[in-house]
Amino acid sequence: MAAAAVCWALRAARQVLPSPCPRQVRSYYVDWRMLRDVKRRKMAYEYADERLRINAIRKNSILPKELQEVADKEIAALPRDSCPVRIHNRCVLTSRPRGVKRRWRLSRIVFRHFADHAQMSGVQRAMW
Amino acid sequence: KDKSAASKDSTPEGAAKRQDGAGTPKQQLLDIIGDMRVEVTYRKKLQQLKASENKKRAMNKLEGPDSEGSVPQGITEDTQRGKPLNPELVKAASAVASSLPRNKKQTESELLAQLRRHEETTDKQKKGGTVNICNVISEMTIKRQSPAQRGVRVSGRISLQLDEDGQRIKRERSSAQSMDSRRSLKVGKRLNIFTKASTEPEHALKTVSSPTIWDLEFAKEVAAVTAQPPRNGFEEMIQWTKEGILWEFPIDNEAGMEDDAEFHEHIFLEKHLEGFPKEGPIRHFMELVICGLSKNPYLSVKQKVEHIEWFQKYFEEKKELLQEI
């Protein structure tokens, strides 16, 4: 009985605890702007469904216009960070707002650094 | 009748042992047999024959090894004073003996002895389990040293010690293996010598209270100690796969997606439109919504139903506004 309880607790602990092997764990974001961007992304994910539905009511030619005006007001009342337009793709490592390649989510400088050290798979210096 | 049966049983034994003909007990036996009526069908006779043959075989096996020769005799001597046999059985035995071409007296005596033994064993089994020695010994075989092995062993002593040991060990191993292969453990009838140890009811009701803090701490300690860092890249990948960082290969396109709904549940969504008015722009709008949802492969049925229900709730709230229009 005690063994069973311990086993259960073990399983729970394993799921909760991160494994203690030496690995880089990023617990801080590079800067506050990156953190704000992260918050915006989370909010946008939460409110995505609602925004989609209210927009479906708004961008309509069938429903009466009064209803659409009400929907306009409703969507404006949602928190500002919930709209996806405010998300800005920053560099993942340096939080640089400009010069970010979408495929790698890295700024040009970091990309170049890794590619020259042959740490980017399939990336080669162009020569033709 | 008991007395006559007892006396008759004792006399056939004596007759078998003496092996001499004539004498008053035989005459008495013949008279008794002649008086008794035999009402036995042919099938019963056959069964009795088969039973007697089986018992004879068992008896032969018993009497094979010399040490066990004394056992059946002991049993017969004991059972002479035991319960007298069923008179019907006796009748059947006599009928069988008469049908057989061999020495009738001997066969009959043997049959009766077998029957008595049978009765005794059945009585014993009714009371409690007995270890039928026939069963035990039938499975065992006598270990016979072949002359070749003996020769090897003798010659081995003369030759070098290494060779001797090597040969001996090899032969013994091979012989042991061959013996084991011939007599596997699970072959044969159950002997019921050992009582089955009652396993504790492991599935009994265990009121597992929520593990205490100490239990959790202990569990964490154990997890921390046992989770060693990976020794190589393979173990690292295994760990990552367990954590969910790495996908499982070959890649399963439907990993994590457990949509058990049939296609018709995705496409025919009109049954969810029951809460809406049948006429008007709202119905028109909802039909368009449903058309779009039916073509959407990325959402699960649950999500689609939630979508429609959200609209229903929304329009319910705006009902007053809609009435004004």
Short mmCIF file of C-alpha atoms in Angstrom, two decimals:
data_model
loop_
_atom_site.label_atom_id
_atom_site.label_comp_id
_atom_site.label_asym_id
_atom_site.label_seq_id
_atom_site.Cartn_x
_atom_site.Cartn_y
_atom_site.Cartn_z
CA MET A 1 0.00 0.00 0.00
CA ALA A 2 2.77 2.37 0.92
CA ALA A 3 4.67 1.25 -2.15
CA ALA A 4 1.73 2.02 -4.38
CA ALA A 5 1.39 5.47 -2.89
CA VAL A 6 5.08 6.11 -3.35
CA CYS A 7 4.92 4.93 -6.95
CA TRP A 8 2.03 7.26 -7.67
CA ALA A 9 3.90 10.10 -6.05
CA LEU A 10 6.99 9.23 -8.07
CA ARG A 11 5.06 9.44 -11.29
CA ALA A 12 3.55 12.75 -10.33
CA ALA A 13 6.92 14.09 -9.27
CA ARG A 14 8.49 13.00 -12.51
CA GLN A 15 5.95 14.89 -14.50
CA VAL A 16 6.26 18.00 -12.40
CA LEU A 17 10.02 18.07 -11.97
CA PRO A 18 12.22 18.95 -14.89
CA SER A 19 15.00 16.44 -15.26
CA PRO A 20 18.16 17.57 -13.52
CA CYS A 21 20.54 16.86 -16.39
CA PRO A 22 22.77 19.78 -17.39
CA ARG A 23 20.97 21.61 -20.15
CA GLN A 24 20.49 25.23 -20.97
CA VAL A 25 17.17 26.41 -19.62
CA ARG A 26 16.13 29.90 -20.53
CA SER A 27 14.32 31.37 -17.58
CA TYR A 28 14.68 35.04 -18.55
CA TYR A 29 13.66 36.77 -21.74
CA VAL A 30 16.30 38.87 -23.43
CA ASP A 31 14.56 42.17 -22.64
CA TRP A 32 11.25 43.64 -21.59
CA ARG A 33 10.12 44.25 -25.12
CA MET A 34 10.45 40.59 -25.82
CA LEU A 35 8.43 39.85 -22.73
CA ARG A 36 5.66 42.18 -23.82
CA ASP A 37 5.63 40.54 -27.19
CA VAL A 38 5.26 37.18 -25.50
CA LYS A 39 2.31 38.47 -23.49
CA ARG A 40 0.64 39.78 -26.60
CA ARG A 41 1.04 36.47 -28.33
CA LYS A 42 -0.55 34.65 -25.42
CA MET A 43 -3.51 36.99 -25.31
CA ALA A 44 -4.02 36.83 -29.03
CA TYR A 45 -4.15 33.05 -28.74
CA GLU A 46 -6.77 33.24 -26.01
CA TYR A 47 -9.09 35.64 -27.81
CA ALA A 48 -8.57 34.30 -31.30
CA ASP A 49 -11.85 32.40 -31.48
CA GLU A 50 -13.97 35.22 -30.16
CA ARG A 51 -12.39 37.74 -32.46
CA LEU A 52 -12.98 35.48 -35.42
CA ARG A 53 -16.65 35.07 -34.60
CA ILE A 54 -17.32 38.71 -33.97
CA ASN A 55 -15.55 39.62 -37.15
CA ALA A 56 -17.68 37.10 -39.01
CA ILE A 57 -20.73 39.03 -37.84
CA ARG A 58 -19.19 42.34 -38.76
CA LYS A 59 -17.92 41.53 -42.24
CA ASN A 60 -21.34 40.51 -43.46
CA SER A 61 -23.86 41.66 -45.98
CA ILE A 62 -26.73 39.51 -44.73
CA LEU A 63 -27.18 40.53 -41.11
CA PRO A 64 -28.76 43.88 -40.28
CA LYS A 65 -26.41 46.80 -39.89
CA GLU A 66 -27.48 47.53 -36.35
CA LEU A 67 -26.24 44.14 -35.31
CA GLN A 68 -22.96 44.78 -37.04
CA GLU A 69 -22.51 48.09 -35.27
CA VAL A 70 -23.06 46.38 -31.95
CA ALA A 71 -20.44 43.82 -32.92
CA ASP A 72 -18.03 46.66 -33.79
CA LYS A 73 -18.39 48.07 -30.36
CA GLU A 74 -17.91 44.70 -28.81
CA ILE A 75 -14.70 43.96 -30.55
CA ALA A 76 -13.34 47.36 -29.68
CA ALA A 77 -14.07 46.62 -26.06
CA LEU A 78 -11.78 43.62 -26.03
CA PRO A 79 -8.33 44.14 -24.49
CA ARG A 80 -5.92 45.81 -26.75
CA ASP A 81 -3.25 43.15 -26.58
CA SER A 82 -5.62 40.51 -27.85
CA CYS A 83 -5.42 41.58 -31.43
CA PRO A 84 -2.83 39.74 -33.50
CA VAL A 85 -1.80 42.86 -35.33
CA ARG A 86 0.23 44.00 -32.38
CA ILE A 87 2.52 40.98 -32.52
CA HIS A 88 5.90 41.78 -33.95
CA ASN A 89 8.33 39.10 -34.98
CA ARG A 90 11.50 39.77 -33.11
CA CYS A 91 14.73 37.82 -33.13
CA VAL A 92 14.46 34.95 -30.77
CA LEU A 93 17.97 35.25 -29.41
CA THR A 94 18.69 38.95 -29.44
CA SER A 95 15.18 40.46 -29.55
CA ARG A 96 16.15 42.59 -32.52
CA PRO A 97 12.98 44.01 -34.12
CA ARG A 98 14.43 44.50 -37.57
CA GLY A 99 16.29 42.30 -39.98
CA VAL A 100 14.61 39.11 -38.80
CA LYS A 101 14.28 36.21 -41.21
CA ARG A 102 10.96 34.50 -40.66
CA ARG A 103 12.10 30.97 -41.40
CA TRP A 104 14.71 30.93 -38.68
CA ARG A 105 13.24 33.58 -36.37
CA LEU A 106 16.75 35.01 -36.09
CA SER A 107 18.17 38.39 -36.82
CA ARG A 108 20.60 38.67 -39.67
CA ILE A 109 23.62 39.04 -37.45
CA VAL A 110 22.91 35.93 -35.38
CA PHE A 111 22.05 34.01 -38.50
CA ARG A 112 25.32 34.92 -40.08
CA HIS A 113 27.22 34.02 -36.94
CA PHE A 114 25.75 30.54 -36.75
CA ALA A 115 25.99 29.88 -40.46
CA ASP A 116 29.67 30.72 -40.49
CA HIS A 117 30.30 28.35 -37.63
CA ALA A 118 28.43 25.62 -39.56
CA GLN A 119 25.69 25.37 -36.95
CA MET A 120 22.84 25.96 -39.35
CA SER A 121 21.77 22.81 -41.08
CA GLY A 122 21.69 23.10 -44.84
CA VAL A 123 22.93 26.67 -44.94
CA GLN A 124 25.95 27.39 -47.09
CA ARG A 125 27.71 30.47 -48.29
CA ALA A 126 26.38 31.47 -51.67
CA MET A 127 28.78 31.34 -54.52
CA TRP A 128 27.77 31.40 -58.16
CA LYS B 1 -23.67 -61.30 1.92
CA ASP B 2 -20.75 -59.32 3.27
CA LYS B 3 -19.23 -62.39 4.75
CA SER B 4 -19.51 -64.31 1.56
CA ALA B 5 -17.96 -61.42 -0.36
CA ALA B 6 -15.14 -61.12 2.13
CA SER B 7 -14.45 -64.81 2.09
CA LYS B 8 -14.64 -64.86 -1.67
CA ASP B 9 -12.19 -61.96 -1.87
CA SER B 10 -9.75 -63.63 0.43
CA THR B 11 -9.90 -66.93 -1.40
CA PRO B 12 -9.04 -65.57 -4.87
CA GLU B 13 -5.96 -63.96 -3.36
CA GLY B 14 -4.93 -67.22 -1.88
CA ALA B 15 -5.67 -68.95 -5.16
CA ALA B 16 -3.51 -66.50 -7.09
CA LYS B 17 -0.60 -66.92 -4.77
CA ARG B 18 -0.80 -70.69 -4.58
CA GLN B 19 -1.24 -71.22 -8.33
CA ASP B 20 -2.40 -74.76 -7.65
CA GLY B 21 -5.78 -75.92 -8.81
CA ALA B 22 -8.50 -77.84 -6.94
CA GLY B 23 -9.50 -77.46 -3.34
CA THR B 24 -12.77 -76.64 -1.65
CA PRO B 25 -12.41 -72.80 -1.83
CA LYS B 26 -12.37 -73.02 -5.58
CA GLN B 27 -15.46 -75.17 -5.62
CA GLN B 28 -17.18 -72.74 -3.34
CA LEU B 29 -16.19 -69.89 -5.63
CA LEU B 30 -17.53 -71.68 -8.66
CA ASP B 31 -20.79 -72.37 -6.90
CA ILE B 32 -21.17 -68.76 -5.87
CA ILE B 33 -20.44 -67.55 -9.35
CA GLY B 34 -22.87 -69.96 -10.80
CA ASP B 35 -25.58 -68.84 -8.44
CA MET B 36 -25.13 -65.16 -9.11
CA ARG B 37 -26.98 -63.67 -12.01
CA VAL B 38 -24.98 -61.72 -14.43
CA GLU B 39 -26.81 -58.80 -15.97
CA VAL B 40 -24.10 -56.91 -17.67
CA THR B 41 -24.24 -55.29 -21.08
CA TYR B 42 -21.46 -55.58 -23.59
CA ARG B 43 -20.48 -51.93 -23.22
CA LYS B 44 -19.98 -52.29 -19.54
CA LYS B 45 -17.82 -55.31 -20.19
CA LEU B 46 -15.68 -53.31 -22.55
CA GLN B 47 -15.33 -50.52 -20.04
CA GLN B 48 -14.35 -52.96 -17.38
CA LEU B 49 -11.84 -54.49 -19.75
CA LYS B 50 -10.30 -51.13 -20.49
CA ALA B 51 -10.20 -50.19 -16.84
CA SER B 52 -8.58 -53.46 -15.97
CA GLU B 53 -6.00 -53.03 -18.73
CA ASN B 54 -5.11 -49.55 -17.56
CA LYS B 55 -4.77 -50.75 -14.04
CA LYS B 56 -2.61 -53.63 -15.21
CA ARG B 57 -0.35 -51.20 -17.00
CA ALA B 58 -0.11 -49.06 -13.90
CA MET B 59 0.61 -52.13 -11.90
CA ASN B 60 3.37 -53.14 -14.32
CA LYS B 61 4.90 -49.71 -14.06
CA LEU B 62 4.67 -49.93 -10.34
CA GLU B 63 6.32 -53.28 -10.25
CA GLY B 64 9.12 -52.24 -12.64
CA PRO B 65 11.52 -50.65 -10.20
CA ASP B 66 12.46 -53.09 -7.49
CA SER B 67 12.02 -50.70 -4.61
CA GLU B 68 8.37 -50.18 -5.41
CA GLY B 69 7.52 -53.86 -5.67
CA SER B 70 6.57 -54.09 -2.08
CA VAL B 71 4.06 -51.29 -2.28
CA PRO B 72 1.19 -52.93 -4.19
CA GLN B 73 1.47 -56.03 -2.11
CA GLY B 74 1.25 -53.96 1.01
CA ILE B 75 -1.82 -52.24 -0.37
CA THR B 76 -3.51 -55.50 -1.20
CA GLU B 77 -2.84 -56.87 2.23
CA ASP B 78 -4.29 -53.78 3.82
CA THR B 79 -7.37 -53.76 1.68
CA GLN B 80 -8.28 -57.32 2.43
CA ARG B 81 -9.81 -56.14 5.62
CA GLY B 82 -11.26 -53.02 4.08
CA LYS B 83 -14.70 -52.34 2.78
CA PRO B 84 -16.17 -55.19 0.77
CA LEU B 85 -16.71 -54.50 -2.88
CA ASN B 86 -19.94 -53.57 -4.50
CA PRO B 87 -21.64 -56.83 -5.49
CA GLU B 88 -22.49 -55.43 -8.92
CA LEU B 89 -18.85 -54.73 -9.54
CA VAL B 90 -18.04 -58.22 -8.47
CA LYS B 91 -20.61 -59.55 -10.90
CA ALA B 92 -19.13 -57.49 -13.68
CA ALA B 93 -15.62 -58.67 -12.85
CA SER B 94 -16.70 -62.23 -12.94
CA ALA B 95 -18.41 -61.70 -16.28
CA VAL B 96 -15.30 -60.14 -17.71
CA ALA B 97 -13.15 -62.93 -16.38
CA SER B 98 -15.45 -65.47 -17.92
CA SER B 99 -15.30 -63.71 -21.27
CA LEU B 100 -11.51 -63.61 -21.33
CA PRO B 101 -9.76 -66.64 -22.79
CA ARG B 102 -6.97 -66.77 -20.18
CA ASN B 103 -6.90 -68.31 -16.72
CA LYS B 104 -10.25 -67.18 -15.38
CA LYS B 105 -9.48 -67.55 -11.72
CA GLN B 106 -6.33 -65.49 -11.89
CA THR B 107 -7.90 -62.78 -13.97
CA GLU B 108 -10.86 -62.59 -11.69
CA SER B 109 -8.72 -62.34 -8.63
CA GLU B 110 -6.62 -59.64 -10.20
CA LEU B 111 -9.71 -57.73 -11.30
CA LEU B 112 -11.18 -57.88 -7.85
CA ALA B 113 -7.96 -56.69 -6.33
CA GLN B 114 -7.91 -53.81 -8.75
CA LEU B 115 -11.49 -52.93 -7.94
CA ARG B 116 -10.76 -52.94 -4.26
CA ARG B 117 -7.80 -50.69 -4.74
CA HIS B 118 -9.97 -48.42 -6.85
CA GLU B 119 -12.58 -48.28 -4.13
CA GLU B 120 -9.99 -47.48 -1.55
CA THR B 121 -8.55 -44.68 -3.57
CA THR B 122 -11.98 -43.22 -4.27
CA ASP B 123 -12.77 -43.32 -0.58
CA LYS B 124 -9.54 -41.61 0.23
CA GLN B 125 -10.13 -38.99 -2.41
CA LYS B 126 -13.60 -38.37 -1.10
CA LYS B 127 -12.19 -37.74 2.34
CA GLY B 128 -9.20 -35.76 1.24
CA GLY B 129 -6.56 -35.63 -1.46
CA THR B 130 -4.14 -38.50 -1.77
CA VAL B 131 -0.93 -38.64 -3.60
CA ASN B 132 -1.49 -41.35 -6.11
CA ILE B 133 1.90 -42.96 -6.36
CA CYS B 134 0.99 -44.30 -9.77
CA ASN B 135 0.78 -40.78 -11.07
CA VAL B 136 3.98 -39.72 -9.39
CA ILE B 137 6.02 -42.61 -10.66
CA SER B 138 4.48 -42.76 -14.11
CA GLU B 139 6.19 -39.53 -14.97
CA MET B 140 9.55 -40.41 -13.54
CA THR B 141 12.15 -42.34 -15.46
CA ILE B 142 15.06 -44.32 -14.21
CA LYS B 143 18.36 -42.71 -14.81
CA ARG B 144 20.44 -45.22 -16.65
CA GLN B 145 24.12 -44.83 -17.09
CA SER B 146 24.95 -45.90 -20.58
CA PRO B 147 28.05 -48.09 -20.79
CA ALA B 148 29.62 -45.50 -23.08
CA GLN B 149 29.42 -42.85 -20.39
CA ARG B 150 30.80 -45.26 -17.86
CA GLY B 151 33.69 -46.06 -20.14
CA VAL B 152 34.36 -42.37 -20.63
CA ARG B 153 34.43 -41.72 -16.95
CA VAL B 154 36.76 -44.60 -16.30
CA SER B 155 39.09 -43.58 -19.10
CA GLY B 156 38.90 -40.00 -17.98
CA ARG B 157 40.48 -40.80 -14.66
CA ILE B 158 43.48 -42.24 -16.37
CA SER B 159 44.08 -39.29 -18.70
CA LEU B 160 45.08 -35.74 -17.81
CA GLN B 161 43.13 -33.95 -15.21
CA LEU B 162 42.13 -31.09 -17.48
CA ASP B 163 40.72 -33.37 -20.09
CA GLU B 164 38.89 -35.36 -17.48
CA ASP B 165 37.25 -32.31 -16.00
CA GLY B 166 36.44 -30.85 -19.36
CA GLN B 167 34.97 -34.05 -20.63
CA ARG B 168 33.12 -34.79 -17.48
CA ILE B 169 31.66 -31.37 -17.24
CA LYS B 170 30.69 -31.37 -20.88
CA ARG B 171 29.10 -34.79 -20.77
CA GLU B 172 27.24 -34.02 -17.60
CA ARG B 173 26.00 -30.80 -19.00
CA SER B 174 24.86 -32.43 -22.20
CA SER B 175 23.30 -35.32 -20.35
CA ALA B 176 21.54 -32.98 -17.96
CA GLN B 177 20.29 -30.89 -20.82
CA SER B 178 19.09 -33.92 -22.71
CA MET B 179 17.33 -35.19 -19.60
CA ASP B 180 15.70 -31.84 -19.08
CA SER B 181 14.61 -31.62 -22.66
CA ARG B 182 13.01 -35.01 -22.45
CA ARG B 183 11.23 -34.31 -19.20
CA SER B 184 9.97 -30.78 -19.34
CA LEU B 185 8.54 -29.34 -16.20
CA LYS B 186 5.03 -28.65 -17.33
CA VAL B 187 4.27 -32.01 -18.91
CA GLY B 188 2.05 -34.47 -17.11
CA LYS B 189 -0.84 -34.50 -14.72
CA ARG B 190 -1.03 -32.34 -11.66
CA LEU B 191 0.04 -34.24 -8.59
CA ASN B 192 -1.50 -31.90 -6.00
CA ILE B 193 1.26 -32.63 -3.54
CA PHE B 194 1.78 -29.03 -2.57
CA THR B 195 -1.03 -26.78 -1.54
CA LYS B 196 -1.26 -23.61 -3.48
CA ALA B 197 -0.04 -20.72 -1.39
CA SER B 198 -2.90 -18.29 -1.18
CA THR B 199 -1.69 -15.12 -2.79
CA GLU B 200 -2.55 -12.03 -0.88
CA PRO B 201 -5.45 -10.12 -2.34
CA GLU B 202 -3.39 -7.48 -3.99
CA HIS B 203 -6.40 -5.96 -5.62
CA ALA B 204 -8.14 -5.48 -2.32
CA LEU B 205 -9.59 -2.12 -1.55
CA LYS B 206 -6.75 0.20 -0.75
CA THR B 207 -7.89 3.48 0.59
CA VAL B 208 -4.94 5.43 -0.70
CA SER B 209 -5.09 8.76 1.00
CA SER B 210 -3.47 11.64 -0.81
CA PRO B 211 0.30 11.18 -0.49
CA THR B 212 1.77 13.24 2.28
CA ILE B 213 4.36 15.92 1.75
CA TRP B 214 6.99 13.54 2.99
CA ASP B 215 5.99 11.01 0.38
CA LEU B 216 6.24 13.62 -2.32
CA GLU B 217 9.62 14.76 -1.12
CA PHE B 218 10.87 11.22 -1.00
CA ALA B 219 9.55 10.62 -4.48
CA LYS B 220 11.31 13.73 -5.74
CA GLU B 221 14.54 12.63 -4.13
CA VAL B 222 14.32 9.23 -5.69
CA ALA B 223 13.55 10.71 -9.10
CA ALA B 224 16.50 13.09 -8.81
CA VAL B 225 18.88 10.30 -7.89
CA THR B 226 17.71 7.80 -10.48
CA ALA B 227 17.55 10.22 -13.38
CA GLN B 228 21.17 10.06 -14.45
CA PRO B 229 22.35 12.39 -17.21
CA PRO B 230 22.35 10.70 -20.59
CA ARG B 231 25.53 8.87 -21.45
CA ASN B 232 25.26 9.32 -25.19
CA GLY B 233 23.24 10.96 -27.92
CA PHE B 234 20.76 8.11 -28.12
CA GLU B 235 19.80 8.39 -24.49
CA GLU B 236 19.48 12.11 -24.88
CA MET B 237 17.11 11.65 -27.78
CA ILE B 238 15.14 9.09 -25.78
CA GLN B 239 14.79 11.55 -22.96
CA TRP B 240 13.67 14.31 -25.28
CA THR B 241 11.11 12.04 -26.87
CA LYS B 242 9.73 11.20 -23.45
CA GLU B 243 9.49 14.85 -22.55
CA GLY B 244 7.79 15.65 -25.82
CA ILE B 245 10.52 17.86 -27.26
CA LEU B 246 11.27 15.37 -30.03
CA TRP B 247 8.64 13.80 -32.18
CA GLU B 248 8.25 10.07 -32.44
CA PHE B 249 9.62 8.48 -35.59
CA PRO B 250 8.25 7.39 -38.03
CA ILE B 251 6.30 10.58 -37.89
CA ASP B 252 2.64 10.07 -37.25
CA ASN B 253 0.66 12.85 -38.87
CA GLU B 254 -2.20 12.37 -36.46
CA ALA B 255 -0.16 12.42 -33.30
CA GLY B 256 -2.02 14.20 -30.55
CA MET B 257 -5.15 14.38 -32.66
CA GLU B 258 -7.74 11.95 -31.42
CA ASP B 259 -10.78 12.71 -33.45
CA ASP B 260 -12.92 9.62 -33.37
CA ALA B 261 -15.86 11.22 -35.15
CA GLU B 262 -17.09 9.95 -38.49
CA PHE B 263 -17.18 12.14 -41.60
CA HIS B 264 -20.93 12.61 -41.43
CA GLU B 265 -20.61 14.29 -38.07
CA HIS B 266 -18.30 16.84 -39.63
CA ILE B 267 -20.39 17.59 -42.67
CA PHE B 268 -24.03 17.31 -41.68
CA LEU B 269 -24.24 19.98 -39.01
CA GLU B 270 -27.83 21.04 -39.63
CA LYS B 271 -29.05 19.24 -36.54
CA HIS B 272 -27.21 21.82 -34.42
CA LEU B 273 -29.27 24.59 -36.02
CA GLU B 274 -32.40 23.73 -34.09
CA GLY B 275 -32.13 26.69 -31.74
CA PHE B 276 -32.29 29.25 -34.51
CA PRO B 277 -35.35 30.76 -36.19
CA LYS B 278 -36.28 29.08 -39.47
CA GLU B 279 -36.67 32.21 -41.51
CA GLY B 280 -34.77 35.41 -41.71
CA PRO B 281 -31.25 36.67 -42.17
CA ILE B 282 -29.92 34.87 -39.10
CA ARG B 283 -30.82 31.51 -40.55
CA HIS B 284 -29.18 32.50 -43.80
CA PHE B 285 -26.08 33.55 -41.94
CA MET B 286 -25.93 30.36 -39.90
CA GLU B 287 -26.33 28.19 -42.96
CA LEU B 288 -23.31 29.92 -44.44
CA VAL B 289 -21.43 29.31 -41.21
CA ILE B 290 -22.29 25.65 -41.36
CA CYS B 291 -21.24 25.42 -44.97
CA GLY B 292 -17.88 26.85 -44.05
CA LEU B 293 -17.46 24.56 -41.04
CA SER B 294 -18.26 21.47 -43.05
CA LYS B 295 -15.38 22.27 -45.35
CA ASN B 296 -12.96 22.84 -42.50
CA PRO B 297 -10.67 19.86 -41.89
CA TYR B 298 -8.68 21.46 -39.12
CA LEU B 299 -11.32 21.68 -36.45
CA SER B 300 -12.66 18.79 -34.44
CA VAL B 301 -16.38 18.12 -34.18
CA LYS B 302 -16.36 19.42 -30.64
CA GLN B 303 -14.86 22.72 -31.72
CA LYS B 304 -17.41 23.10 -34.52
CA VAL B 305 -20.26 22.46 -32.14
CA GLU B 306 -18.81 25.02 -29.74
CA HIS B 307 -18.63 27.51 -32.59
CA ILE B 308 -22.29 27.12 -33.39
CA GLU B 309 -23.27 27.27 -29.77
CA TRP B 310 -21.38 30.52 -29.30
CA PHE B 311 -23.41 32.06 -32.08
CA GLN B 312 -26.59 30.77 -30.56
CA LYS B 313 -25.72 32.35 -27.23
CA TYR B 314 -24.76 35.60 -28.93
CA PHE B 315 -28.01 35.90 -30.81
CA GLU B 316 -29.98 34.99 -27.69
CA GLU B 317 -28.42 37.96 -25.91
CA LYS B 318 -29.16 40.27 -28.80
CA LYS B 319 -32.79 39.17 -29.07
CA GLU B 320 -34.26 42.41 -27.74
CA LEU B 321 -32.22 44.41 -30.18
CA LEU B 322 -33.34 42.19 -33.00
CA GLN B 323 -37.02 42.58 -32.00
CA GLU B 324 -36.74 46.35 -32.39
CA ILE B 325 -35.53 45.96 -35.94
#
